[in-house]
C-alpha positions in Angstrom: 2.7 -9.5 1.8 1.0 -7.9 -1.1 -2.4 -9.2 0.0 -1.8 -7.9 3.6 -0.8 -4.5 2.4 -3.9 -4.2 0.3 -6.1 -5.2 3.2 -4.5 -2.6 5.5 -4.9 0.1 2.9 -8.6 -0.6 2.2 -9.5 -1.1 5.8 -7.9 2.1 6.9 -9.4 4.2 4.1 -13.1 3.3 4.2 -14.2 5.2 7.3 -11.7 8.0 7.6 -13.5 10.9 6.0 -17.1 12.2 6.0 -16.3 15.1 3.7 -17.4 15.2 0.1 -20.0 12.4 0.3 -23.2 12.8 -1.6 -26.3 14.0 0.4 -28.5 11.1 -0.7 -30.9 10.0 2.1 -29.7 7.2 4.3 -32.2 4.4 4.6 -32.0 1.7 7.2 -32.5 -1.9 6.0 -35.8 -3.5 7.0 -35.2 -6.0 9.8 -31.7 -4.6 10.6 -30.0 -5.7 13.8 -29.3 -3.4 16.7 -25.7 -4.7 17.0 -23.4 -7.0 15.1 -20.2 -8.8 16.2 -17.5 -8.8 13.6 -16.3 -12.2 12.4 -13.3 -13.4 10.3 -14.1 -13.1 6.6 -16.3 -10.1 7.0 -15.8 -6.9 4.9 -17.0 -3.4 5.8 -19.3 -3.4 2.9 -21.0 -6.6 4.0 -21.4 -5.4 7.6 -22.9 -2.1 6.5 -25.3 -4.1 4.2 -26.8 -5.6 7.4 -27.8 -2.1 8.5 -28.3 0.0 5.4 -30.2 -0.3 2.1 -27.2 1.3 0.4 -24.0 0.0 2.0 -21.7 2.7 0.5 -23.4 5.3 2.8 -21.9 3.8 5.9 -19.5 6.8 6.5 -22.5 9.2 6.5 -23.8 7.8 9.8 -20.5 6.7 11.4 -20.0 7.9 14.9 -16.4 8.7 15.9 -15.6 7.0 19.2 -13.5 9.5 21.2 -12.4 6.8 23.7 -10.8 4.7 21.0 -7.5 6.0 19.5 -8.4 4.8 16.0 -12.0 3.7 15.4 -11.5 3.4 11.6 -10.0 -0.1 11.8 -12.5 -2.9 12.5 -11.5 -6.3 13.8 -13.0 -9.7 14.4 -14.6 -9.6 17.9 -15.6 -5.9 17.7 -19.2 -4.9 18.3 -20.9 -2.7 15.8 -23.9 -0.8 17.4 -26.8 1.1 15.9 -28.0 4.0 18.0 -29.8 7.3 17.5 -28.5 10.8 18.1 -31.1 13.6 17.9 -33.3 11.1 16.0 -30.7 10.3 13.4 -29.2 6.8 13.1 -25.5 6.4 14.1 -23.2 3.4 13.8 -20.3 3.0 16.3 -17.8 0.4 17.3 -17.1 -1.1 20.7 -13.7 -2.9 20.9 -13.5 -6.5 21.9 -12.1 -7.1 25.4 -9.1 -9.0 26.7 -9.3 -11.1 29.8 -6.3 -11.1 32.1 -6.1 -13.1 35.3 -4.2 -11.2 38.1 -1.9 -13.1 40.6 -4.7 -12.8 43.2 -7.1 -14.6 40.9 -9.1 -11.6 39.9 -10.1 -11.4 36.2 -9.5 -8.0 34.6 -11.3 -7.0 31.4 -9.6 -4.4 29.3 -10.2 -3.1 25.7 -7.9 -4.7 23.2 -5.1 -2.4 22.0 -4.8 -2.4 18.2 -2.1 -1.0 16.0 -3.0 0.7 12.7 -0.9 -1.7 10.7 -2.5 -4.8 12.3 -3.1 -7.3 9.5 -6.2 -8.7 11.2 -8.2 -5.6 10.4 -11.0 -6.5 8.0 -10.9 -5.0 4.5 -13.4 -2.6 3.0 -14.2 -4.8 0.1 -12.9 -8.3 -0.8 -9.2 -7.6 -1.2 -8.5 -10.9 -2.9 -10.9 -10.1 -5.8 -8.9 -7.0 -6.8 -5.3 -7.5 -5.6 -4.0 -8.6 -9.0 -5.8 -5.8 -10.8 -4.4 -3.2 -8.4 -0.8 -4.0 -9.3 -0.8 -5.8 -12.6 -3.7 -4.2 -14.5 -2.7 -1.5 -16.9 -4.4 0.5 -19.7 -2.1 2.3 -22.1 -2.4 4.4 -25.3 -1.0 3.4 -28.7 1.7 6.0 -28.3 2.7 4.6 -24.9 3.0 1.1 -26.4 5.1 2.4 -29.3 7.5 4.3 -27.0 7.9 1.6 -24.3 11.1 -0.4 -24.1 10.8 -3.9 -25.5 12.5 -7.3 -25.4 14.8 -7.9 -28.4 16.2 -11.3 -27.5 17.8 -13.4 -24.9 20.5 -16.0 -24.2 20.7 -19.3 -26.1 19.0 -17.8 -29.2 15.6 -19.0 -28.0 12.3 -17.4 -29.0 10.5 -17.9 -25.6 11.8 -17.2 -22.1 10.6 -17.7 -18.5 11.5 -17.4 -14.9 15.3 -17.6 -14.3 16.2 -16.7 -17.8 18.2 -13.6 -19.0 16.7 -11.4 -21.6 17.8 -8.1 -23.3 15.6 -5.1 -23.7 16.1 -1.9 -25.8 15.0 1.7 -25.1 15.9 3.4 -28.4 13.8 6.5 -27.5 15.4 7.7 -24.2 18.3 5.2 -23.7 17.0 4.4 -20.2 17.2 8.0 -19.1 15.3 7.1 -15.9 16.5 3.6 -15.3 14.7 1.6 -12.6 15.9 -1.5 -10.8 12.9 -3.6 -11.9 10.3 -3.7 -14.6 7.0 -5.4 -15.3 6.9 -7.3 -18.6 3.6 -6.8 -20.4 1.8 -8.0 -23.5 -0.7 -5.8 -25.1 -4.1 -7.3 -25.7 -7.7 -6.1 -26.1 -8.5 -2.7 -27.6 -11.1 -0.8 -25.6 -13.6 0.9 -27.8 -16.4 3.2 -26.7 -19.7 1.4 -27.7 -21.5 4.7 -28.3 -18.8 6.9 -30.1 -16.4 4.2 -31.4 -13.5 6.1 -29.8 -10.5 4.0 -29.0 -10.2 4.4 -25.2 -6.9 2.5 -24.7 -5.3 -0.9 -24.9 -5.2 -3.6 -22.2 -1.7 -4.5 -21.1 -1.4 -7.8 -19.2 1.6 -8.2 -16.8 3.1 -11.6 -17.8 6.4 -11.3 -15.9 8.8 -9.3 -13.8 12.5 -8.6 -14.5 15.3 -7.1 -12.5 18.0 -5.0 -14.2 21.4 -6.7 -14.1 23.3 -4.3 -16.4 23.1 -1.6 -19.0 25.1 -0.7 -22.1 23.8 2.4 -24.0 20.3 1.6 -25.1 20.3 -2.0 -24.0 19.7 -3.5 -20.6 20.2 -7.0 -19.3 17.2 -8.3 -17.3 17.0 -11.4 -15.1 13.4 -12.7 -15.2 12.3 -13.1 -11.6 8.7 -14.2 -12.3 6.7 -15.3 -15.4 3.0 -16.2 -15.6 3.4 -17.4 -19.2 6.1 -17.5 -21.9 7.9 -14.3 -22.5 8.5 -13.4 -26.1 10.4 -10.9 -28.3 8.6 -7.5 -28.6 6.9 -7.8 -25.2 6.9 -4.4 -23.6 8.4 -3.1 -20.3 6.7 -0.7 -17.9 8.1 0.5 -14.6 6.8 -1.1 -11.4 8.4 1.5 -9.2 6.3 4.4 -10.4 3.0 2.5 -10.1 1.1 4.1 -7.2 -2.2 2.7 -6.0 -4.3 5.0 -4.0 -3.7 4.2 -0.3 -7.3 4.9 0.8 -10.7 4.0 -0.5 -13.6 6.2 0.4 -17.1 5.0 -0.6 -18.8 7.9 -2.3 -21.0 9.0 -5.1 -19.2 10.7 -8.1 -19.0 14.5 -7.9 -20.8 14.6 -11.3 -23.4 12.5 -12.8 -21.8 9.5 -14.5 -23.5 7.5 -17.3 -21.2 4.6 -18.3 -21.4 1.2 -20.0 -19.6 -2.0 -19.1 -17.2 -2.9 -22.0 -15.1 -5.7 -20.7 -15.2 -8.8 -18.5 -12.3 -10.8 -17.1 -12.4 -14.6 -17.1 -16.1 -14.5 -17.9 -17.9 -15.1 -21.2 -21.6 -14.2 -21.0 -22.2 -12.4 -17.7 -20.7 -11.4 -14.3 -21.9 -11.3 -10.8 -20.8 -10.4 -7.2 -17.0 -10.1 -6.8 -16.3 -10.0 -10.5 -14.2 -7.2 -12.0 -15.4 -5.2 -15.1 -14.2 -2.3 -17.2 -16.4 0.7 -17.9 -16.0 3.4 -20.6 -15.5 6.3 -18.2 -12.4 7.5 -16.3 -10.4 10.4 -15.0 -11.4 12.8 -17.7 -15.1 12.1 -16.8 -14.6 12.9 -13.1 -14.4 9.3 -11.8 -12.3 8.6 -8.7 -11.3 5.5 -6.8 -14.0 4.6 -4.3 -16.9 6.0 -6.4 -20.0 3.8 -6.3 -22.2 3.2 -9.3 -25.5 1.5 -9.7 -25.8 -1.1 -12.5 -28.9 -1.3 -14.7 -29.9 -4.1 -17.1 -31.7 -3.3 -20.3 -35.3 -4.4 -20.5 -36.3 -7.3 -22.7 -37.7 -6.6 -26.1 -41.2 -8.2 -26.3 -44.0 -8.4 -28.8 -47.1 -6.4 -28.0 -49.8 -8.9 -28.9 -52.5 -6.2 -28.9 -50.8 -3.8 -31.4 -48.5 -6.3 -33.1 -45.3 -4.3 -32.7 -42.2 -4.9 -30.5 -41.5 -2.8 -27.4 -38.7 -2.7 -24.9 -39.5 -3.2 -21.3 -38.1 -0.7 -18.7 -34.6 -1.2 -17.5 -34.0 -2.6 -13.9 -31.4 -2.1 -11.3 -29.3 -5.3 -11.2 -26.5 -4.4 -8.9 -23.8 -2.0 -7.8 -20.0 -1.6 -8.2 -17.1 0.2 -6.5 -14.5 1.8 -8.8 -11.1 0.8 -7.5 -8.7 1.7 -10.4 -9.1 4.7 -12.7 -7.3 5.4 -15.9 -7.8 8.4 -18.3 -10.7 7.0 -20.3 -11.7 3.7 -18.6 -12.0 2.4 -15.1 -11.9 -1.0 -13.3 -14.9 -1.7 -11.0 -15.7 -4.6 -8.6 -19.3 -5.8 -8.6 -20.4 -5.6 -5.0 -23.9 -6.9 -5.3 -26.0 -8.4 -8.1 -29.6 -9.3 -8.0 -29.4 -11.0 -11.4 -26.6 -11.6 -14.0 -24.9 -8.5 -15.3 -24.2 -8.3 -19.0 -21.9 -6.5 -21.5 -23.1 -3.0 -22.3 -25.3 -2.8 -19.1 -25.4 0.8 -17.8 -23.5 2.0 -14.7 -24.8 5.3 -13.2 -24.3 7.5 -10.2 -26.6 6.4 -7.4 -30.1 7.8 -7.4 -30.4 11.0 -5.4 -26.7 11.7 -5.4 -26.7 14.3 -8.1 
C-alpha cells in the first residue's frame, strides 16, 4: 500500500504545473524519436530522457490535451508524441485504446478511461528507490533528541525487545501532552557536519521499529511493538508518525536561487554511488531548496604532475550526473541520483543546472 501511494503521488505531481520553472533553454536529444509507447517499468524521467538532453525540463514543453480529462497521469500503452507548435517542440500524450466487440460483430475502439488514483500510472522517478527514505528517514537536532520521549524498559526485565513485545516509554518534558496512537522508534546515528564550515547540520535518526500506544499513566505510556527492523533497546527515541507529512506532488524544477552544495553522506555504499542511489547534501530549507529541485553533480578533477614545470595541478571538474531532491530538512536534504556518467564520490559538488540562474 505504501509503495502504491508513493507511485500515485509522484506520477500525479510531475506534470501538473508549468509555473515557477527555470527559463533554461530546452534542447532536444540527438536522435530523439517522434513518438514513444509507454511500457511497464518506465518512469517519467526515463521517458523524457528519450526526447530531451535535460529530462527535468519535460514540463516546459508539455502540451495539455483538452480532450483528455487528466493528461498528467501516464500509463503503459499510452503514446507520447513530439510535435511542433509555432516552431517550438511540444510533448503530448495519446491514450491507449480499448477494443470492444458489439453484438453485431463490429469492433469499437474507444479511449481508455482512467481514474486519477489508478495504481497503474507510472511514477515520476523510481518510487522503490526512495520509499523508505520518504517515511522512515529523519534528521533531527541535538535538542530534539534530548527532548524526545524514550524507552525506559519493558516486560520480563530484558534489555532488548522486538516485534510483539511490550515496552514502556517516558515523556518527562510534556507528559504526552499531544499523545498520538502510534510512534516510530528511532536510534540516532551519524552526525552531519558541513565539510566547509564544520557546522553540525543535524543527526541522522534511523527508524528501527513501530509501536502502538496501549495505555498511559502520567508521564509513562505502554507501547505494543508492531514492527521492528532490529533489536530495540533502552534509550531509543520516539517520534510521531502521524505528523510526518511527505509532499504530495513532485515538480521537477531548478532551485529559485543558485545552490552550491556538497555530498556528505551515502547510504549502503562505501566508496561511490551511481544511478538510483540516495545521498545527503549539506543544503536544505534555509538555503532555499525544495522537493523536486534538480541539481547537477560535478566530480573534482584529478591532481596530476606537470612534467614540464615540475609542479602539481588540478584538472578541471567534470559533470558526472544529476539528482532530484525528494526530502528537505532545515540544513540538509536527501537526493536521488537520476543519472551518472561515472562514479559519484563523497564531497562531489551539487549545483543548480547551468542556465537556470
